[in-house]
mmCIF file of N, CA, C and O in Angstrom:
data_model
loop_
_atom_site.group_PDB
_atom_site.id
_atom_site.type_symbol
_atom_site.label_atom_id
_atom_site.label_comp_id
_atom_site.label_asym_id
_atom_site.label_seq_id
_atom_site.Cartn_x
_atom_site.Cartn_y
_atom_site.Cartn_z
ATOM 1 N N MET A 271 0.053 -6.291 4.033
ATOM 2 C CA MET A 271 0.844 -7.442 3.665
ATOM 3 C C MET A 271 2.235 -7.290 4.290
ATOM 4 O O MET A 271 2.930 -6.311 4.059
ATOM 5 N N ALA A 272 2.618 -8.224 5.089
ATOM 6 C CA ALA A 272 3.931 -8.200 5.736
ATOM 7 C C ALA A 272 5.004 -8.707 4.770
ATOM 8 O O ALA A 272 4.798 -9.676 4.052
ATOM 9 N N LEU A 273 6.135 -8.042 4.778
ATOM 10 C CA LEU A 273 7.261 -8.472 3.961
ATOM 11 C C LEU A 273 8.029 -9.553 4.700
ATOM 12 O O LEU A 273 8.203 -9.490 5.914
ATOM 13 N N ILE A 274 8.505 -10.536 3.954
ATOM 14 C CA ILE A 274 9.243 -11.649 4.532
ATOM 15 C C ILE A 274 10.696 -11.557 4.083
ATOM 16 O O ILE A 274 10.993 -11.618 2.883
ATOM 17 N N GLU A 275 11.595 -11.400 5.065
ATOM 18 C CA GLU A 275 13.012 -11.308 4.745
ATOM 19 C C GLU A 275 13.472 -12.607 4.085
ATOM 20 O O GLU A 275 13.138 -13.699 4.519
ATOM 21 N N GLY A 276 14.192 -12.480 3.006
ATOM 22 C CA GLY A 276 14.662 -13.637 2.255
ATOM 23 C C GLY A 276 13.763 -13.963 1.074
ATOM 24 O O GLY A 276 14.237 -14.353 0.028
ATOM 25 N N ASP A 277 12.453 -13.801 1.249
ATOM 26 C CA ASP A 277 11.514 -14.031 0.149
ATOM 27 C C ASP A 277 11.226 -12.744 -0.611
ATOM 28 O O ASP A 277 11.220 -12.713 -1.834
ATOM 29 N N ASP A 278 10.941 -11.664 0.121
ATOM 30 C CA ASP A 278 10.554 -10.397 -0.488
ATOM 31 C C ASP A 278 11.706 -9.394 -0.573
ATOM 32 O O ASP A 278 11.703 -8.511 -1.419
ATOM 33 N N TYR A 279 12.657 -9.507 0.325
ATOM 34 C CA TYR A 279 13.776 -8.573 0.357
ATOM 35 C C TYR A 279 14.940 -9.200 1.104
ATOM 36 O O TYR A 279 14.794 -10.227 1.762
ATOM 37 N N TYR A 280 16.096 -8.571 0.981
ATOM 38 C CA TYR A 280 17.237 -8.892 1.835
ATOM 39 C C TYR A 280 17.922 -7.579 2.167
ATOM 40 O O TYR A 280 17.706 -6.563 1.503
ATOM 41 N N LEU A 281 18.690 -7.586 3.220
ATOM 42 C CA LEU A 281 19.409 -6.386 3.637
ATOM 43 C C LEU A 281 20.834 -6.437 3.124
ATOM 44 O O LEU A 281 21.491 -7.472 3.185
ATOM 45 N N GLU A 282 21.284 -5.310 2.607
ATOM 46 C CA GLU A 282 22.654 -5.186 2.124
ATOM 47 C C GLU A 282 23.185 -3.847 2.597
ATOM 48 O O GLU A 282 22.659 -2.797 2.196
ATOM 49 N N ASN A 283 24.176 -3.878 3.465
ATOM 50 C CA ASN A 283 24.739 -2.646 4.033
ATOM 51 C C ASN A 283 23.665 -1.775 4.674
ATOM 52 O O ASN A 283 23.665 -0.559 4.530
ATOM 53 N N GLY A 284 22.705 -2.407 5.354
ATOM 54 C CA GLY A 284 21.651 -1.675 6.048
ATOM 55 C C GLY A 284 20.532 -1.174 5.157
ATOM 56 O O GLY A 284 19.649 -0.456 5.617
ATOM 57 N N ARG A 285 20.541 -1.554 3.903
ATOM 58 C CA ARG A 285 19.494 -1.104 2.961
ATOM 59 C C ARG A 285 18.684 -2.290 2.474
ATOM 60 O O ARG A 285 19.181 -3.402 2.357
ATOM 61 N N TYR A 286 17.431 -2.035 2.194
ATOM 62 C CA TYR A 286 16.541 -3.075 1.690
ATOM 63 C C TYR A 286 16.737 -3.246 0.185
ATOM 64 O O TYR A 286 16.756 -2.260 -0.553
ATOM 65 N N VAL A 287 16.860 -4.490 -0.261
ATOM 66 C CA VAL A 287 16.943 -4.816 -1.684
ATOM 67 C C VAL A 287 15.790 -5.773 -1.962
ATOM 68 O O VAL A 287 15.729 -6.863 -1.402
ATOM 69 N N PHE A 288 14.843 -5.330 -2.770
ATOM 70 C CA PHE A 288 13.682 -6.161 -3.073
ATOM 71 C C PHE A 288 14.030 -7.258 -4.067
ATOM 72 O O PHE A 288 14.798 -7.035 -5.001
ATOM 73 N N THR A 289 13.449 -8.426 -3.871
ATOM 74 C CA THR A 289 13.680 -9.552 -4.768
ATOM 75 C C THR A 289 12.768 -9.444 -5.985
ATOM 76 O O THR A 289 11.751 -8.743 -5.958
ATOM 77 N N ALA A 290 13.126 -10.160 -7.036
ATOM 78 C CA ALA A 290 12.284 -10.186 -8.234
ATOM 79 C C ALA A 290 10.908 -10.741 -7.895
ATOM 80 O O ALA A 290 9.897 -10.290 -8.440
ATOM 81 N N ARG A 291 10.845 -11.695 -6.986
ATOM 82 C CA ARG A 291 9.562 -12.283 -6.561
ATOM 83 C C ARG A 291 8.634 -11.199 -6.017
ATOM 84 O O ARG A 291 7.477 -11.106 -6.399
ATOM 85 N N TYR A 292 9.145 -10.347 -5.128
ATOM 86 C CA TYR A 292 8.334 -9.275 -4.559
ATOM 87 C C TYR A 292 7.929 -8.268 -5.636
ATOM 88 O O TYR A 292 6.776 -7.858 -5.725
ATOM 89 N N LEU A 293 8.892 -7.865 -6.457
ATOM 90 C CA LEU A 293 8.612 -6.861 -7.479
ATOM 91 C C LEU A 293 7.610 -7.366 -8.511
ATOM 92 O O LEU A 293 6.751 -6.605 -8.972
ATOM 93 N N LEU A 294 7.673 -8.633 -8.854
ATOM 94 C CA LEU A 294 6.719 -9.216 -9.787
ATOM 95 C C LEU A 294 5.318 -9.238 -9.177
ATOM 96 O O LEU A 294 4.339 -8.883 -9.829
ATOM 97 N N ALA A 295 5.220 -9.609 -7.900
ATOM 98 C CA ALA A 295 3.925 -9.638 -7.218
ATOM 99 C C ALA A 295 3.338 -8.238 -7.089
ATOM 100 O O ALA A 295 2.121 -8.063 -7.068
ATOM 101 N N ARG A 296 4.187 -7.233 -7.051
ATOM 102 C CA ARG A 296 3.741 -5.842 -6.957
ATOM 103 C C ARG A 296 2.949 -5.443 -8.202
ATOM 104 O O ARG A 296 2.050 -4.632 -8.139
ATOM 105 N N GLY A 297 3.346 -6.011 -9.339
ATOM 106 C CA GLY A 297 2.552 -5.843 -10.537
ATOM 107 C C GLY A 297 2.933 -4.718 -11.477
ATOM 108 O O GLY A 297 2.327 -4.563 -12.530
ATOM 109 N N ARG A 298 3.930 -3.917 -11.131
ATOM 110 C CA ARG A 298 4.320 -2.820 -12.011
ATOM 111 C C ARG A 298 5.700 -2.319 -11.638
ATOM 112 O O ARG A 298 6.178 -2.551 -10.536
ATOM 113 N N CYS A 299 6.319 -1.619 -12.564
ATOM 114 C CA CYS A 299 7.611 -1.001 -12.314
ATOM 115 C C CYS A 299 7.397 0.338 -11.621
ATOM 116 O O CYS A 299 6.513 1.108 -12.009
ATOM 117 N N CYS A 300 8.185 0.617 -10.600
ATOM 118 C CA CYS A 300 8.066 1.903 -9.893
ATOM 119 C C CYS A 300 8.984 2.954 -10.516
ATOM 120 O O CYS A 300 8.900 4.123 -10.157
ATOM 121 N N GLY A 301 9.858 2.547 -11.427
ATOM 122 C CA GLY A 301 10.746 3.489 -12.094
ATOM 123 C C GLY A 301 11.967 3.872 -11.281
ATOM 124 O O GLY A 301 12.658 4.821 -11.616
ATOM 125 N N SER A 302 12.258 3.149 -10.203
ATOM 126 C CA SER A 302 13.372 3.497 -9.322
ATOM 127 C C SER A 302 14.676 2.793 -9.671
ATOM 128 O O SER A 302 15.676 3.007 -9.008
ATOM 129 N N GLY A 303 14.666 1.941 -10.670
ATOM 130 C CA GLY A 303 15.877 1.237 -11.055
ATOM 131 C C GLY A 303 16.255 0.122 -10.101
ATOM 132 O O GLY A 303 17.433 -0.095 -9.835
ATOM 133 N N CYS A 304 15.280 -0.571 -9.564
ATOM 134 C CA CYS A 304 15.536 -1.663 -8.621
ATOM 135 C C CYS A 304 16.453 -2.714 -9.256
ATOM 136 O O CYS A 304 16.324 -3.039 -10.429
ATOM 137 N N ARG A 305 17.364 -3.252 -8.475
ATOM 138 C CA ARG A 305 18.366 -4.208 -8.942
ATOM 139 C C ARG A 305 17.744 -5.437 -9.596
ATOM 140 O O ARG A 305 18.241 -5.933 -10.596
ATOM 141 N N HIS A 306 16.671 -5.959 -9.044
ATOM 142 C CA HIS A 306 16.073 -7.202 -9.541
ATOM 143 C C HIS A 306 14.748 -6.967 -10.281
ATOM 144 O O HIS A 306 13.909 -7.857 -10.340
ATOM 145 N N CYS A 307 14.558 -5.800 -10.852
ATOM 146 C CA CYS A 307 13.292 -5.453 -11.517
ATOM 147 C C CYS A 307 12.978 -6.405 -12.673
ATOM 148 O O CYS A 307 13.735 -6.497 -13.634
ATOM 149 N N PRO A 308 11.841 -7.112 -12.598
ATOM 150 C CA PRO A 308 11.465 -8.007 -13.689
ATOM 151 C C PRO A 308 10.850 -7.265 -14.873
ATOM 152 O O PRO A 308 10.598 -7.857 -15.903
ATOM 153 N N TYR A 309 10.615 -5.969 -14.727
ATOM 154 C CA TYR A 309 9.981 -5.165 -15.778
ATOM 155 C C TYR A 309 11.001 -4.366 -16.576
ATOM 156 O O TYR A 309 10.641 -3.597 -17.446
ATOM 157 N N ARG A 310 12.269 -4.534 -16.303
ATOM 158 C CA ARG A 310 13.337 -3.735 -16.910
ATOM 159 C C ARG A 310 13.325 -3.780 -18.433
ATOM 160 O O ARG A 310 13.634 -2.807 -19.097
ATOM 161 N N ASP A 311 12.955 -4.913 -19.026
ATOM 162 C CA ASP A 311 13.013 -5.061 -20.475
ATOM 163 C C ASP A 311 11.739 -4.636 -21.202
ATOM 164 O O ASP A 311 11.655 -4.755 -22.415
ATOM 165 N N GLN A 312 10.759 -4.133 -20.475
ATOM 166 C CA GLN A 312 9.525 -3.667 -21.119
ATOM 167 C C GLN A 312 9.770 -2.319 -21.785
ATOM 168 O O GLN A 312 10.617 -1.538 -21.325
ATOM 169 N N PRO A 313 9.031 -2.018 -22.844
ATOM 170 C CA PRO A 313 9.163 -0.696 -23.469
ATOM 171 C C PRO A 313 8.866 0.411 -22.467
ATOM 172 O O PRO A 313 8.003 0.270 -21.608
ATOM 173 N N ALA A 314 9.606 1.502 -22.552
ATOM 174 C CA ALA A 314 9.451 2.611 -21.610
ATOM 175 C C ALA A 314 8.018 3.144 -21.566
ATOM 176 O O ALA A 314 7.553 3.600 -20.530
ATOM 177 N N SER A 315 7.292 3.094 -22.665
ATOM 178 C CA SER A 315 5.929 3.621 -22.685
ATOM 179 C C SER A 315 4.988 2.824 -21.786
ATOM 180 O O SER A 315 3.953 3.320 -21.383
ATOM 181 N N ARG A 316 5.353 1.584 -21.444
ATOM 182 C CA ARG A 316 4.506 0.752 -20.591
ATOM 183 C C ARG A 316 4.877 0.882 -19.122
ATOM 184 O O ARG A 316 4.181 0.399 -18.263
ATOM 185 N N GLN A 317 6.018 1.526 -18.826
ATOM 186 C CA GLN A 317 6.452 1.673 -17.449
ATOM 187 C C GLN A 317 5.971 3.006 -16.895
ATOM 188 O O GLN A 317 6.100 4.029 -17.538
ATOM 189 N N PRO A 318 5.414 2.999 -15.674
ATOM 190 C CA PRO A 318 4.949 4.242 -15.066
ATOM 191 C C PRO A 318 6.109 5.145 -14.689
ATOM 192 O O PRO A 318 7.249 4.693 -14.554
ATOM 193 N N GLN A 319 5.835 6.419 -14.523
ATOM 194 C CA GLN A 319 6.839 7.374 -14.103
ATOM 195 C C GLN A 319 7.132 7.199 -12.617
ATOM 196 O O GLN A 319 6.274 6.751 -11.868
ATOM 197 N N PRO A 320 8.320 7.566 -12.162
ATOM 198 C CA PRO A 320 8.640 7.480 -10.736
ATOM 199 C C PRO A 320 7.649 8.298 -9.918
ATOM 200 O O PRO A 320 7.171 9.349 -10.351
ATOM 201 N N GLU A 321 7.342 7.812 -8.720
ATOM 202 C CA GLU A 321 6.350 8.460 -7.870
ATOM 203 C C GLU A 321 6.936 9.536 -6.979
ATOM 204 O O GLU A 321 6.221 10.397 -6.494
ATOM 205 N N LEU A 322 8.244 9.485 -6.721
ATOM 206 C CA LEU A 322 8.859 10.414 -5.791
ATOM 207 C C LEU A 322 9.840 11.328 -6.504
ATOM 208 O O LEU A 322 10.303 11.037 -7.592
ATOM 209 N N SER A 323 10.169 12.430 -5.842
ATOM 210 C CA SER A 323 11.163 13.337 -6.384
ATOM 211 C C SER A 323 12.544 12.713 -6.263
ATOM 212 O O SER A 323 12.704 11.601 -5.800
ATOM 213 N N THR A 324 13.556 13.453 -6.622
ATOM 214 C CA THR A 324 14.926 12.955 -6.609
ATOM 215 C C THR A 324 15.292 12.433 -5.223
ATOM 216 O O THR A 324 15.083 13.114 -4.229
ATOM 217 N N PRO A 325 15.861 11.226 -5.132
ATOM 218 C CA PRO A 325 16.228 10.663 -3.832
ATOM 219 C C PRO A 325 17.442 11.351 -3.223
ATOM 220 O O PRO A 325 18.163 12.082 -3.910
ATOM 221 N N ALA A 326 17.663 11.098 -1.939
ATOM 222 C CA ALA A 326 18.843 11.619 -1.262
ATOM 223 C C ALA A 326 20.094 11.127 -1.983
ATOM 224 O O ALA A 326 20.119 10.031 -2.521
ATOM 225 N N HIS A 327 21.142 11.919 -1.979
ATOM 226 C CA HIS A 327 22.344 11.591 -2.742
ATOM 227 C C HIS A 327 23.051 10.334 -2.256
ATOM 228 O O HIS A 327 23.698 9.656 -3.022
ATOM 229 N N ASP A 328 22.951 10.020 -0.983
ATOM 230 C CA ASP A 328 23.703 8.885 -0.461
ATOM 231 C C ASP A 328 22.896 7.597 -0.391
ATOM 232 O O ASP A 328 23.375 6.608 0.112
ATOM 233 N N GLN A 329 21.669 7.592 -0.879
ATOM 234 C CA GLN A 329 20.861 6.383 -0.845
ATOM 235 C C GLN A 329 20.330 6.068 -2.234
ATOM 236 O O GLN A 329 19.922 6.967 -2.960
ATOM 237 N N PRO A 330 20.315 4.777 -2.612
ATOM 238 C CA PRO A 330 19.708 4.420 -3.892
ATOM 239 C C PRO A 330 18.205 4.650 -3.845
ATOM 240 O O PRO A 330 17.596 4.653 -2.780
ATOM 241 N N ALA A 331 17.606 4.840 -5.004
ATOM 242 C CA ALA A 331 16.185 5.166 -5.075
ATOM 243 C C ALA A 331 15.306 4.120 -4.409
ATOM 244 O O ALA A 331 14.330 4.457 -3.759
ATOM 245 N N TYR A 332 15.641 2.827 -4.547
ATOM 246 C CA TYR A 332 14.778 1.808 -3.965
ATOM 247 C C TYR A 332 14.732 1.918 -2.444
ATOM 248 O O TYR A 332 13.712 1.682 -1.850
ATOM 249 N N ALA A 333 15.831 2.310 -1.800
ATOM 250 C CA ALA A 333 15.840 2.455 -0.345
ATOM 251 C C ALA A 333 14.996 3.662 0.067
ATOM 252 O O ALA A 333 14.244 3.601 1.032
ATOM 253 N N VAL A 334 15.107 4.759 -0.670
ATOM 254 C CA VAL A 334 14.342 5.958 -0.357
ATOM 255 C C VAL A 334 12.858 5.697 -0.538
ATOM 256 O O VAL A 334 12.050 6.049 0.309
ATOM 257 N N ASN A 335 12.487 5.047 -1.646
ATOM 258 C CA ASN A 335 11.071 4.767 -1.892
ATOM 259 C C ASN A 335 10.485 3.868 -0.822
ATOM 260 O O ASN A 335 9.399 4.124 -0.323
ATOM 261 N N TRP A 336 11.172 2.813 -0.445
ATOM 262 C CA TRP A 336 10.641 1.899 0.567
ATOM 263 C C TRP A 336 10.505 2.616 1.889
ATOM 264 O O TRP A 336 9.483 2.542 2.545
ATOM 265 N N ALA A 337 11.522 3.361 2.289
ATOM 266 C CA ALA A 337 11.496 4.042 3.585
ATOM 267 C C ALA A 337 10.383 5.085 3.634
ATOM 268 O O ALA A 337 9.692 5.201 4.635
ATOM 269 N N SER A 338 10.177 5.832 2.566
ATOM 270 C CA SER A 338 9.157 6.863 2.591
ATOM 271 C C SER A 338 7.750 6.273 2.632
ATOM 272 O O SER A 338 6.836 6.870 3.162
ATOM 273 N N ARG A 339 7.575 5.087 2.083
ATOM 274 C CA ARG A 339 6.260 4.451 2.095
ATOM 275 C C ARG A 339 5.968 3.708 3.383
ATOM 276 O O ARG A 339 4.827 3.420 3.694
ATOM 277 N N HIS A 340 7.023 3.353 4.131
ATOM 278 C CA HIS A 340 6.828 2.532 5.321
ATOM 279 C C HIS A 340 7.259 3.215 6.605
ATOM 280 O O HIS A 340 7.332 2.589 7.646
ATOM 281 N N GLY A 341 7.538 4.497 6.551
ATOM 282 C CA GLY A 341 7.848 5.268 7.744
ATOM 283 C C GLY A 341 9.184 4.925 8.386
ATOM 284 O O GLY A 341 9.371 5.174 9.558
ATOM 285 N N SER A 342 10.116 4.391 7.632
ATOM 286 C CA SER A 342 11.434 4.049 8.173
ATOM 287 C C SER A 342 12.439 5.118 7.799
ATOM 288 O O SER A 342 12.241 5.883 6.874
ATOM 289 N N LYS A 343 13.544 5.128 8.510
ATOM 290 C CA LYS A 343 14.614 6.079 8.194
ATOM 291 C C LYS A 343 15.727 5.401 7.465
ATOM 292 O O LYS A 343 15.959 4.266 7.549
#
């Protein structure tokens, strides 16, 4: 599935920020603290644990997770 800039994400300071539309279509919370997470208000017991270890200090978790899954730097 190809991501569509503006619909699924936008770039901010060279980093990808996923939209609520994309995150909702994904179907679950990744636990990375995404800015537009539609699952933020769900009880913690219903949210899955983060899939990756601690992100790099200078990048937010959502940028690290996207880059590691899509082979980007």
